[in-house]
Amino acid sequence: MKNLNNEFVIQQQLNKKKIINDPVLGFINLQSEIIFDLIEHPVFQRLRRIKQLGLSYLVFPGANHSRFEHALGASHLMRQAISALRLKGHEITEAEAEAVTAAILLHDIGHAPFSHVLENTLVEISHEEISLLLMNRLNKHFGGKLDLAIQIFTNKYKKRFLHQLVSSQLDMDRLDYLNRDSFFTGVAEGTIGVERIIKMFNIWNDQLVVDEKGIYSIEKFLISRRLMYWQVYLHKTVVSAESLLINILKRAKELAIAGQQIYSTPALKIFLENKFSPVDFKRNTMVEGKTVLDWYSILDDNDISISIKEWQWHTDLVLSSLAKSLNNRKLFRTQLQTSPVTKITEGKILEIITREITGDSALSKYFLMTGEITNNAYNKHNGKILVLDKTGNIKDMQQASDMNLNALTKTIRKYFLCYPKELDIN
Amino acid sequence: MKNLNNEFVIQQQLNKKKIINDPVLGFINLQSEIIFDLIEHPVFQRLRRIKQLGLSYLVFPGANHSRFEHALGASHLMRQAISALRLKGHEITEAEAEAVTAAILLHDIGHAPFSHVLENTLVEISHEEISLLLMNRLNKHFGGKLDLAIQIFTNKYKKRFLHQLVSSQLDMDRLDYLNRDSFFTGVAEGTIGVERIIKMFNIWNDQLVVDEKGIYSIEKFLISRRLMYWQVYLHKTVVSAESLLINILKRAKELAIAGQQIYSTPALKIFLENKFSPVDFKRNTMVEGKTVLDWYSILDDNDISISIKEWQWHTDLVLSSLAKSLNNRKLFRTQLQTSPVTKITEGKILEIITREITGDSALSKYFLMTGEITNNAYNKHNGKILVLDKTGNIKDMQQASDMNLNALTKTIRKYFLCYPKELDIN
Amino acid sequence: MKNLNNEFVIQQQLNKKKIINDPVLGFINLQSEIIFDLIEHPVFQRLRRIKQLGLSYLVFPGANHSRFEHALGASHLMRQAISALRLKGHEITEAEAEAVTAAILLHDIGHAPFSHVLENTLVEISHEEISLLLMNRLNKHFGGKLDLAIQIFTNKYKKRFLHQLVSSQLDMDRLDYLNRDSFFTGVAEGTIGVERIIKMFNIWNDQLVVDEKGIYSIEKFLISRRLMYWQVYLHKTVVSAESLLINILKRAKELAIAGQQIYSTPALKIFLENKFSPVDFKRNTMVEGKTVLDWYSILDDNDISISIKEWQWHTDLVLSSLAKSLNNRKLFRTQLQTSPVTKITEGKILEIITREITGDSALSKYFLMTGEITNNAYNKHNGKILVLDKTGNIKDMQQASDMNLNALTKTIRKYFLCYPKELDIN
Amino acid sequence: MKNLNNEFVIQQQLNKKKIINDPVLGFINLQSEIIFDLIEHPVFQRLRRIKQLGLSYLVFPGANHSRFEHALGASHLMRQAISALRLKGHEITEAEAEAVTAAILLHDIGHAPFSHVLENTLVEISHEEISLLLMNRLNKHFGGKLDLAIQIFTNKYKKRFLHQLVSSQLDMDRLDYLNRDSFFTGVAEGTIGVERIIKMFNIWNDQLVVDEKGIYSIEKFLISRRLMYWQVYLHKTVVSAESLLINILKRAKELAIAGQQIYSTPALKIFLENKFSPVDFKRNTMVEGKTVLDWYSILDDNDISISIKEWQWHTDLVLSSLAKSLNNRKLFRTQLQTSPVTKITEGKILEIITREITGDSALSKYFLMTGEITNNAYNKHNGKILVLDKTGNIKDMQQASDMNLNALTKTIRKYFLCYPKELDIN
């Protein structure tokens, strides 16, 4: 029997200009063949199975949107940004336009399931590094058609503003996700004026800047970003769920490495039973018939969910107890405070946990999570937002605004503490 | 070690009045304790893992919304309908209000993964029957608090209009899902004037009717429903994906029953390897330590997705080939026609499939799907929509509207045919 | 002292590409000089002072939008339609694009205050005729730059589909006003999928047609149009207010022609004291120092409102009584019925009016209004909507739709009857 | 002949619970008789003829919304605020609820045409004082039913938080107008989360405060307010138009007082030819058969527009020239600067104006407007926004927010300069 799917790339030559319905942005037009082909590729299709906001759907039931949609949306905004800049007289060749669109489309392709949570738990490599590995692999597959896209993505291309459209304080990533996350969570206040911001784009000295008239829209963007951080991304119940997930995976990995029998889906199994270094990803170390990168690129949210569902009945009471909590949304109580949790407090709570729940002080740490969350809406070290006035002068957004943005540049740090709701710790 | 989760029901006595952000309806207020408790129950939480529109997300990338959100939304609309009817002077006691809200909240609780697709493939029992089984079980768990809700759900309660709010041509189910599906697919044209329709509700002779002023909103509702059917629910690519899913599961079950080694998640395994009758569900037949109903109530979309992902590498070429097609969205071509597909056409295509793909006529049927899809926006046999005029006279919507609704009551039937895109069948 | 304003046309040469904020359509880009210049002209600026929906704001408080906004919106949609057609390979030169945009921009320029109501009351010429007179005048002013626009407007240009974009069942006029009126009245159900309809446009045999995939959007458009007619345009309280306005102006004109002293603003005075035929408009008859067309083009809604406000204190009790009713929104009761109002009914009510209000049978007719309102959503005599299927065949929308559109093509006629609310006529 | 309109109040006893379509807020329910009766009164109906944003429609074509709609909207939000506060356990009697709703409904009833512009030009009394005079008059008309509303409005009622709902930094006035103006101008970025802010309302120590969870929504509200100020309310073209209007009326009043023949509508005539002090309003000075307050309460935007339209042909060249500019939107150029316009600059420009336009230095001042505009989003002297944390402690918003709001409390002052566009002043 012949394999069906190999034939496709060759045979589907026609009609790669497609229109896709996007609830946030309306109709998205795919305008070039390579963009269509990238979207069709299994590595990109995998993003359909990775939620954009991880476990946030446990607080915002509508937040089931995927990284697939976000990547499409960001590529759509990229096309608008290109038009806006061209209208102001800046040259962007069609090859550059295609490349920068491909770069934003693929910027998240290396994301682990449940977002950032799993980095440093399951794998010890950042998603940006994996994105680049996968882009290189796709580039090989498509015969070098992504050369320019990769140069832009890695900021090695001469026109530096193209990289800024992909990665900077005003990149298409942020412009898309703020509105998208606001749309699906129902936190309407997070909405920003994307269309207007893009119309205000300009280029000065090979840098992406904003026309002076756009100052208030940028202020609004920064404030919305800040609001979304506190109200959604760092929502204390979301923090609680994510901490729980980390502890579950830690315990599972521990058991697995200790050689205990532990259920898991095939792709997750590989990452539970092994510790891979970045080198294993880059050098294509083989495990059970596939490279590490291959295994990674078939791992998605469902692997985690299914495994946790099954762990509810595991004989290890720590694992089963935590798994039940997450699967059935019996989340831990979270306390936020402005100073770090002291050792004394931790010790006191661990004692209560031992007394009330585990009966074994060695296990109690799994029922207490502490950590810090930080938020700064405008990180000036990370490339400033520059404002161009009518006379051609350039200013940093902080100077240009008559509002004190220092506050927005300051990193706000909060410390959290999660423990089972039934504990009486006061 | 103590089990954490049993304690919860007792300890979380306080603050069961919650506000939930819903992107479609805004803030949803949970107004009673039993509603809160039902939502917290694992059987209801499972709905978070069942997509409202099954595989439609392969065509509409935003359509990742879950049955969980829909059930919450429908319960919110129910509260509005109750207010509207009370304002018109109809008595609805608080106990009735709570019961009818619980009934709509739970109406879909028995849904299989990927919606209707899996009924008759994996299980031979309708989701409505399972919903009732689960409601009875919850009723026992909550000490009879759902007695009235179940009476309303099964249309045994004296006030029959309450049942109609749960199940009829104008029930809260439809009012919620049309707008919700329209919202998440981005098919803005499907939007209906829910708020206005509900304000037009009235009761006549113990039946839910609509005030005459609402006629045009009802017409619009029927047309939107029709549009959503053709544009979304019966979209030919969605039909193609669903047919593929059915064939995949058929093949997998066949292999499993034939005793072949086949990967599957624990919950799916039970349903692949056994054939259960409705009686097995009702009598609580035990399999591998759980009742059939228990197994069912832990089965969700992820079980199917994960298993199909793994089947891409199965040694059975039919299974692996189909699994690759679905997992990576290499869907079959679909042709719609107004007459049934003839045996001759089928035979001809099967021959080509045998020649081009399978090399074995016994396997070719897995690569050809045929069937029919039907649509009628207003099914008059299924309880009419009644219109109340100012003088107190009642008419069927068909008479009341000066538009010819016959067309909408007629069942439109189309026949489909799906086969691999690379085949040249003409 | 020099006159300021003559200088402007010459001096404002630069920067005629403007962006205008439109709450319905977002940002509107003016893309050509002539469009900018037409908008700047006083004859077009006058449209700011003519409400799009006349007296409907008395029922829908948000409906204060003007014909100015509508004309801008329609011109914006025209640009989108041109792009969509060009994308499908149809040639439209830039000169044609500019001309057809100018034609839609100016299509309503001859509108009387308070829309259709005043035709046949104050003037005996249709607004379409006046639009053409004003377009010719503008053409002279702009040195023939509107030649092509006028050819298209009058359907004398060879490419007939361009005229259809300006005037047909699917013209930009309708596509804009349905959504705009829906937006400002708050009747959300009237919304149509403009963006999608335009994407479905095609050209066949020099006619504007719709691709088959767009059938459901067209059905939705026809139903929305019908809904807007009954719910907004022919709302019985709006009908009542418009009838009142007609009677007020009739009475005022009667008094004026009888030589009675009657207050009016300068522009209205001309039309109250004279009866002009279409010829007076075309031949530029002079009255009090200006041509009739000049006078007309400075007459706007405010002239009517101010005069009616003052008439509240006129000594003619008929006039003052009716003027008070309209100015303070004490509108008459309206009855709708399916058969014409009989002479007998009219007589009976007039008698009551004489007895209860006027005491003089000669005056009673001013307090009774009768008439008919009609609605057909799809007028097939007025140019059909044609649907193009994939094989290149063309069908009338009625055949193409599997829904019975006969109903929509049927003219629905209702008869109304308005009289003072305090009358007891039963 | 009997006068129709006196009868109405008596006869329309029934059905005063109406539903009104509002495009911004959806359906508005009128819930009490007195609210219905107030809306029906001619003094309130007059607000239909006063635009909420004055001349802003010359920049934002959609901004034709009236104070009538805004007052309805604010009364709707008041009802929501009352519900929210009652849900948190604060007692508000039905009489108080009705009174505070009436107070917000009437808060703008004394507004002059074209908003603040006309205060100090045509009349020398603030609109707040007139609102109170009119409320007292209505109170007499309705037999004292507004006693409590007036106490609340004037902050003499014991429950002071009720006054704060009518007038404070978080009053229903602001909550409605920000969203409404954002909606009609199309400046989507001005949108605030009204529903959420209201849900966060609480009462502490008889003051309206905000629950801590609402901090980010309040920040967003303050930033949106600031954005709307710069982008809409103080838009430089709007400033230019308003300055022009002031100069036109100054010149017209000058001519009128000098005894020159000058056209005007009856109501405007009174205010052009006389100078009234606040005492004239309060003591009911009679002019031409009506009290000053009577005349004021029939004056609306249309009186100004019609008069200016006619002044285009006045023999005074200053008046006619300015009138043409405004009527046909040939607005003056505006320059904004951070320091006041110096006498030297003024002198220089006046010289050019004399040379290029007027030929008479006494007239040149009419063609140059200077002034200042100021903006502070959060005026802490004007009653702080207080935040209530979970432990019951209260903080000023400035302390509660970890953002530096000092910037928002600082008054930003800009200076403007408007002169005819054709002047070359550099």
Short mmCIF file of N, CA and C in Angstrom, two decimals, chain C residues 358-407:
data_model
loop_
_atom_site.label_atom_id
_atom_site.label_comp_id
_atom_site.label_asym_id
_atom_site.label_seq_id
_atom_site.Cartn_x
_atom_site.Cartn_y
_atom_site.Cartn_z
N THR C 358 -61.51 69.67 17.22
CA THR C 358 -61.48 70.87 16.38
C THR C 358 -62.73 71.72 16.46
N GLY C 359 -63.87 71.09 16.63
CA GLY C 359 -65.12 71.84 16.60
C GLY C 359 -65.44 72.37 15.21
N ASP C 360 -64.65 71.95 14.24
CA ASP C 360 -64.84 72.47 12.87
C ASP C 360 -64.44 71.37 11.90
N SER C 361 -65.42 70.83 11.19
CA SER C 361 -65.13 69.64 10.38
C SER C 361 -64.11 69.92 9.27
N ALA C 362 -63.99 71.17 8.86
CA ALA C 362 -63.02 71.49 7.81
C ALA C 362 -61.57 71.29 8.28
N LEU C 363 -61.36 71.34 9.59
CA LEU C 363 -60.00 71.25 10.12
C LEU C 363 -59.63 69.83 10.56
N SER C 364 -60.63 69.00 10.65
CA SER C 364 -60.40 67.69 11.28
C SER C 364 -59.43 66.81 10.52
N LYS C 365 -59.42 66.97 9.21
CA LYS C 365 -58.54 66.11 8.41
C LYS C 365 -57.07 66.20 8.82
N TYR C 366 -56.67 67.31 9.43
CA TYR C 366 -55.27 67.43 9.83
C TYR C 366 -54.91 66.52 11.00
N PHE C 367 -55.91 66.00 11.63
CA PHE C 367 -55.67 65.17 12.81
C PHE C 367 -55.87 63.68 12.54
N LEU C 368 -56.04 63.37 11.28
CA LEU C 368 -56.18 61.98 10.88
C LEU C 368 -55.26 61.73 9.70
N MET C 369 -54.40 60.77 9.84
CA MET C 369 -53.55 60.42 8.69
C MET C 369 -53.78 58.96 8.34
N THR C 370 -53.89 58.70 7.05
CA THR C 370 -53.99 57.32 6.61
C THR C 370 -53.03 57.13 5.45
N GLY C 371 -52.74 55.90 5.17
CA GLY C 371 -51.83 55.64 4.06
C GLY C 371 -51.42 54.19 4.04
N GLU C 372 -50.49 53.86 3.18
CA GLU C 372 -50.02 52.49 3.16
C GLU C 372 -48.50 52.44 3.23
N ILE C 373 -48.01 51.38 3.79
CA ILE C 373 -46.57 51.14 3.77
C ILE C 373 -46.33 49.79 3.13
N THR C 374 -45.28 49.71 2.38
CA THR C 374 -45.01 48.45 1.68
C THR C 374 -43.57 48.06 1.88
N ASN C 375 -43.33 46.79 1.70
CA ASN C 375 -42.01 46.24 1.95
C ASN C 375 -41.81 45.04 1.05
N ASN C 376 -40.85 45.10 0.18
CA ASN C 376 -40.39 43.82 -0.34
C ASN C 376 -38.88 43.79 -0.35
N ALA C 377 -38.37 42.75 0.27
CA ALA C 377 -36.94 42.68 0.53
C ALA C 377 -36.16 42.46 -0.76
N TYR C 378 -36.78 41.74 -1.70
CA TYR C 378 -36.07 41.40 -2.92
C TYR C 378 -37.00 41.64 -4.09
N ASN C 379 -36.78 42.71 -4.79
CA ASN C 379 -37.65 43.08 -5.88
C ASN C 379 -37.07 42.60 -7.20
N LYS C 380 -37.65 41.52 -7.69
CA LYS C 380 -36.99 40.91 -8.85
C LYS C 380 -37.16 41.72 -10.14
N HIS C 381 -38.13 42.61 -10.16
CA HIS C 381 -38.29 43.46 -11.34
C HIS C 381 -37.20 44.50 -11.41
N ASN C 382 -36.60 44.70 -10.27
CA ASN C 382 -35.63 45.78 -10.12
C ASN C 382 -34.22 45.24 -10.32
N GLY C 383 -34.10 44.27 -11.23
CA GLY C 383 -32.79 43.68 -11.45
C GLY C 383 -32.58 42.55 -10.48
N LYS C 384 -32.38 41.36 -11.02
CA LYS C 384 -32.24 40.21 -10.14
C LYS C 384 -30.85 40.13 -9.51
N ILE C 385 -30.75 39.37 -8.44
CA ILE C 385 -29.44 39.01 -7.93
C ILE C 385 -29.05 37.70 -8.60
N LEU C 386 -27.94 37.73 -9.30
CA LEU C 386 -27.53 36.54 -10.05
C LEU C 386 -26.40 35.81 -9.32
N VAL C 387 -26.48 34.48 -9.42
CA VAL C 387 -25.53 33.64 -8.70
C VAL C 387 -24.73 32.82 -9.72
N LEU C 388 -23.42 32.82 -9.53
CA LEU C 388 -22.53 32.11 -10.46
C LEU C 388 -22.02 30.84 -9.80
N ASP C 389 -22.30 29.68 -10.43
CA ASP C 389 -21.78 28.48 -9.77
C ASP C 389 -20.39 28.13 -10.28
N LYS C 390 -19.83 27.08 -9.71
CA LYS C 390 -18.43 26.75 -10.02
C LYS C 390 -18.19 26.38 -11.47
N THR C 391 -19.25 25.88 -12.09
CA THR C 391 -19.08 25.45 -13.48
C THR C 391 -19.33 26.60 -14.44
N GLY C 392 -19.55 27.80 -13.89
CA GLY C 392 -19.72 28.95 -14.77
C GLY C 392 -21.16 29.21 -15.16
N ASN C 393 -22.09 28.42 -14.60
CA ASN C 393 -23.49 28.67 -14.90
C ASN C 393 -24.07 29.77 -14.02
N ILE C 394 -25.07 30.45 -14.56
CA ILE C 394 -25.66 31.56 -13.84
C ILE C 394 -27.11 31.22 -13.51
N LYS C 395 -27.53 31.61 -12.32
CA LYS C 395 -28.92 31.39 -11.93
C LYS C 395 -29.42 32.62 -11.19
N ASP C 396 -30.71 32.83 -11.24
CA ASP C 396 -31.31 33.85 -10.40
C ASP C 396 -31.23 33.36 -8.95
N MET C 397 -31.03 34.28 -8.04
CA MET C 397 -30.98 33.95 -6.61
C MET C 397 -32.17 33.09 -6.20
N GLN C 398 -33.34 33.37 -6.75
CA GLN C 398 -34.53 32.59 -6.39
C GLN C 398 -34.38 31.12 -6.73
N GLN C 399 -33.74 30.85 -7.87
CA GLN C 399 -33.53 29.45 -8.24
C GLN C 399 -32.36 28.86 -7.45
N ALA C 400 -31.35 29.67 -7.26
CA ALA C 400 -30.13 29.15 -6.64
C ALA C 400 -30.34 28.76 -5.19
N SER C 401 -31.17 29.50 -4.51
CA SER C 401 -31.40 29.23 -3.10
C SER C 401 -32.37 28.06 -2.97
N ASP C 402 -32.09 27.15 -2.03
CA ASP C 402 -33.06 26.07 -1.84
C ASP C 402 -34.16 26.52 -0.87
N MET C 403 -34.12 27.78 -0.55
CA MET C 403 -35.18 28.34 0.28
C MET C 403 -36.15 29.06 -0.64
N ASN C 404 -37.40 29.12 -0.23
CA ASN C 404 -38.39 29.75 -1.08
C ASN C 404 -38.33 31.26 -0.91
N LEU C 405 -37.70 31.93 -1.84
CA LEU C 405 -37.58 33.38 -1.72
C LEU C 405 -38.79 34.11 -2.29
N ASN C 406 -39.73 33.34 -2.86
CA ASN C 406 -40.92 34.01 -3.40
C ASN C 406 -41.50 34.98 -2.37
N ALA C 407 -41.49 34.48 -1.14
CA ALA C 407 -42.07 35.30 -0.08
C ALA C 407 -41.39 36.66 0.00
#
